Coordinates of C-alpha atoms in Angstrom, one line a residue:
M1 CA -43.7 28.1 -18.3
N2 CA -43.3 27.1 -22.0
E3 CA -46.4 25.6 -23.5
P4 CA -46.1 22.5 -25.8
L5 CA -45.8 23.5 -29.4
P6 CA -47.4 21.5 -32.3
L7 CA -45.3 18.6 -33.5
Q8 CA -45.6 19.2 -37.2
G9 CA -42.2 20.0 -38.8
Q10 CA -40.5 20.4 -35.4
E11 CA -39.0 16.9 -35.0
P12 CA -35.4 17.0 -36.5
A13 CA -33.3 14.0 -37.1
P14 CA -31.1 12.9 -34.2
G15 CA -27.7 14.7 -34.3
L16 CA -25.5 17.3 -32.7
D17 CA -28.3 20.0 -32.9
S18 CA -31.0 17.7 -31.4
V19 CA -31.8 16.7 -27.8
T20 CA -33.7 13.7 -26.5
C21 CA -36.2 14.4 -23.8
R22 CA -35.4 12.7 -20.6
N23 CA -39.1 12.3 -19.8
C24 CA -40.8 11.0 -22.9
G25 CA -37.9 10.3 -25.3
H26 CA -39.0 12.8 -27.9
V27 CA -36.2 14.2 -30.1
F28 CA -36.4 18.0 -30.6
S29 CA -34.1 20.8 -31.6
R30 CA -31.7 22.5 -29.2
K31 CA -33.2 25.9 -29.9
F32 CA -36.3 25.0 -27.8
G33 CA -35.9 25.4 -24.0
S34 CA -38.4 22.6 -23.3
C35 CA -39.7 19.5 -24.9
P36 CA -42.5 20.4 -27.5
K37 CA -44.3 17.2 -26.7
C38 CA -44.5 17.1 -22.8
G39 CA -43.0 20.4 -21.8
T40 CA -40.1 19.0 -19.8
P41 CA -37.2 21.6 -19.6
R42 CA -34.2 20.8 -21.7
P43 CA -31.2 19.7 -19.6
H44 CA -28.5 22.4 -19.7
R45 CA -25.1 20.8 -19.4
R46 CA -22.2 23.1 -18.8
P47 CA -18.7 21.9 -19.7
K48 CA -16.8 20.9 -16.6
K49 CA -14.1 23.2 -15.4
H50 CA -10.4 22.2 -15.3
R51 CA -10.4 21.8 -11.5
Q52 CA -13.4 19.5 -11.6
L53 CA -11.8 17.4 -14.3
L54 CA -8.6 17.1 -12.4
K55 CA -10.5 16.2 -9.2
D56 CA -12.5 13.5 -11.0
R57 CA -9.3 12.1 -12.5
I58 CA -7.6 12.0 -9.1
E59 CA -10.6 10.2 -7.6
E60 CA -10.7 7.6 -10.3
N61 CA -6.9 7.0 -9.9
L62 CA -7.3 6.7 -6.1
K63 CA -10.2 4.2 -6.6
L64 CA -8.1 2.2 -9.1
A65 CA -5.1 2.2 -6.7
W66 CA -7.3 1.0 -3.8
K67 CA -8.7 -1.8 -5.9
T68 CA -5.2 -2.9 -6.9
I69 CA -4.0 -2.8 -3.2
R70 CA -7.0 -4.8 -2.1
R71 CA -6.4 -7.4 -4.8
Y72 CA -2.7 -7.9 -4.0
R73 CA -2.9 -7.0 -0.3
W74 CA -1.4 -10.3 0.9
F75 CA 1.6 -10.0 -1.5
I76 CA 2.1 -6.4 -0.2
I77 CA 1.8 -7.5 3.5
Y78 CA 4.1 -10.5 3.3
I79 CA 6.7 -9.0 1.0
G80 CA 6.8 -5.7 2.9
G81 CA 6.9 -7.6 6.2
G82 CA 9.8 -9.7 4.9
I83 CA 11.7 -6.6 3.8
L84 CA 11.2 -5.0 7.2
V85 CA 12.3 -8.1 9.1
G86 CA 15.3 -8.5 6.9
G87 CA 16.3 -4.9 7.3
A88 CA 15.8 -5.1 11.1
T89 CA 17.7 -8.4 11.4
Y90 CA 20.9 -7.2 9.8
P91 CA 22.0 -4.8 12.6
T92 CA 21.3 -7.7 15.1
V93 CA 23.4 -10.1 13.1
M94 CA 26.3 -7.6 12.9
W95 CA 26.0 -7.0 16.7
L96 CA 26.2 -10.7 17.4
A97 CA 29.0 -11.2 15.0
E98 CA 31.2 -8.7 16.8
F99 CA 31.4 -11.0 19.9
S100 CA 33.1 -13.7 17.9
M101 CA 35.4 -11.5 15.8
P102 CA 38.5 -9.5 16.7
P103 CA 38.2 -5.8 17.6
G104 CA 37.9 -3.5 14.7
W105 CA 36.4 -6.2 12.5
R106 CA 33.3 -4.3 11.6
E107 CA 35.1 -1.1 10.6
A108 CA 37.7 -2.9 8.6
R109 CA 35.0 -4.9 6.8
F110 CA 33.8 -1.9 4.8
Y111 CA 37.3 -0.8 3.7
T112 CA 38.6 -4.2 2.6
P113 CA 40.1 -4.0 -0.8
G114 CA 39.3 -6.5 -3.5
P115 CA 36.3 -7.8 -5.3
W116 CA 33.1 -8.9 -3.5
S117 CA 32.9 -12.6 -2.6
I118 CA 30.4 -15.0 -1.1
G119 CA 32.6 -15.5 2.0
H120 CA 32.5 -11.7 2.6
F121 CA 28.7 -12.0 2.6
L122 CA 28.4 -15.1 4.8
E123 CA 31.1 -14.1 7.3
P124 CA 28.7 -12.1 9.6
F125 CA 26.1 -14.9 9.7
G126 CA 28.7 -17.5 10.6
A127 CA 30.1 -15.3 13.4
A128 CA 26.6 -14.6 14.7
A129 CA 25.8 -18.3 14.7
Q130 CA 29.0 -19.0 16.5
T131 CA 28.1 -16.4 19.2
L132 CA 24.6 -17.8 19.7
A133 CA 26.0 -21.4 20.0
R134 CA 28.6 -20.3 22.6
W135 CA 25.9 -18.5 24.5
C136 CA 23.6 -21.5 24.4
V137 CA 26.4 -23.8 25.7
Q138 CA 27.1 -21.3 28.5
A139 CA 23.4 -21.0 29.4
V140 CA 23.1 -24.8 29.6
A141 CA 26.2 -25.1 31.7
W142 CA 25.0 -22.3 34.1
V143 CA 21.6 -24.0 34.5
G144 CA 23.3 -27.3 35.2
E145 CA 25.5 -25.7 37.7
Q146 CA 22.6 -24.0 39.5
L147 CA 20.7 -27.3 39.6
Y148 CA 23.6 -29.1 41.0
D149 CA 24.3 -26.4 43.6
H150 CA 20.7 -26.0 44.8
I151 CA 18.6 -29.0 44.0
W152 CA 21.2 -31.7 44.5
E153 CA 22.3 -30.1 47.8
E154 CA 18.7 -29.9 48.9
M155 CA 18.1 -33.6 47.9
V156 CA 21.2 -34.6 50.0
R157 CA 20.1 -32.5 53.0
R158 CA 16.4 -33.2 52.8
P159 CA 15.8 -36.4 50.9
S160 CA 12.2 -37.0 52.2
T161 CA 11.0 -33.5 51.3
M162 CA 12.5 -33.8 47.8
L163 CA 11.0 -37.2 47.3
M164 CA 7.5 -35.9 48.2
I165 CA 8.0 -33.0 45.8
I166 CA 8.9 -35.4 43.0
I167 CA 5.9 -37.6 43.8
G168 CA 3.6 -34.5 43.8
A169 CA 5.0 -33.3 40.5
T170 CA 4.5 -36.7 39.0
I171 CA 0.9 -36.9 40.2
G172 CA 0.2 -33.4 38.9
T173 CA 1.7 -34.3 35.5
I174 CA -0.5 -37.5 35.2
L175 CA -3.7 -35.5 36.1
A176 CA -2.8 -32.8 33.6
V177 CA -2.3 -35.4 30.8
R178 CA -5.6 -37.1 31.6
R179 CA -7.4 -33.7 31.6
Q180 CA -6.0 -32.9 28.2
R181 CA -7.0 -36.2 26.8
K182 CA -10.6 -35.8 28.1
R183 CA -10.8 -32.4 26.4
R184 CA -9.5 -33.8 23.1
R185 CA -12.1 -36.7 23.3
H186 CA -14.9 -34.2 24.1
R187 CA -13.9 -32.0 21.1
S188 CA -13.7 -34.9 18.8
R189 CA -17.2 -36.1 19.9
G190 CA -18.6 -32.7 19.4
R191 CA -17.2 -32.5 15.9
T192 CA -18.6 -35.9 14.9
R193 CA -22.1 -34.9 16.3
S194 CA -22.1 -31.6 14.3
S195 CA -21.0 -33.5 11.2
R196 CA -23.8 -36.0 11.6
I197 CA -26.4 -33.2 12.2
E198 CA -25.2 -31.4 9.0
G199 CA -25.2 -34.6 7.0
S200 CA -28.7 -35.7 8.1
P201 CA -31.5 -35.0 5.6

């Protein structure tokens, strides 16, 4: 172990050839292996290797990227989700549009000569909307037909039974509405009580 040396004439001015003791703060020359004042060994710092420097730089860049992602995460989520939904919706629109367009429309659409136009862009959406509207009308007509064929015939055949079913459904609806109103009143009372408790000194 290095013994402390006398302090006279061994304290250089701070610079490149001097070291500050990490224990007592004494400034001494680099040629000494330990602090002449307290005997603390001088820290030996080796220059970092290229791999270590590259690793540190990659870690710093990853931390910065993670902070940026966390800061703008909602923009990334909503914009990315919108892009995915839009990209997934286009095949569905084209599939629906084929039901309202003549055969071979989709293939001929990509080989149509001439400049691009707004009508060429809006055409699939209009055809898809037409398909959906036609399907909705057909579904409503089918439901009406089924109701007429089954419920109306049952009402004609068994009027007393259907009347009791209608009365029971009406009573059940009234009870459900009353139950829902009671729950709303109970929740509103609980909120007012909690607000009074929080506002009380």
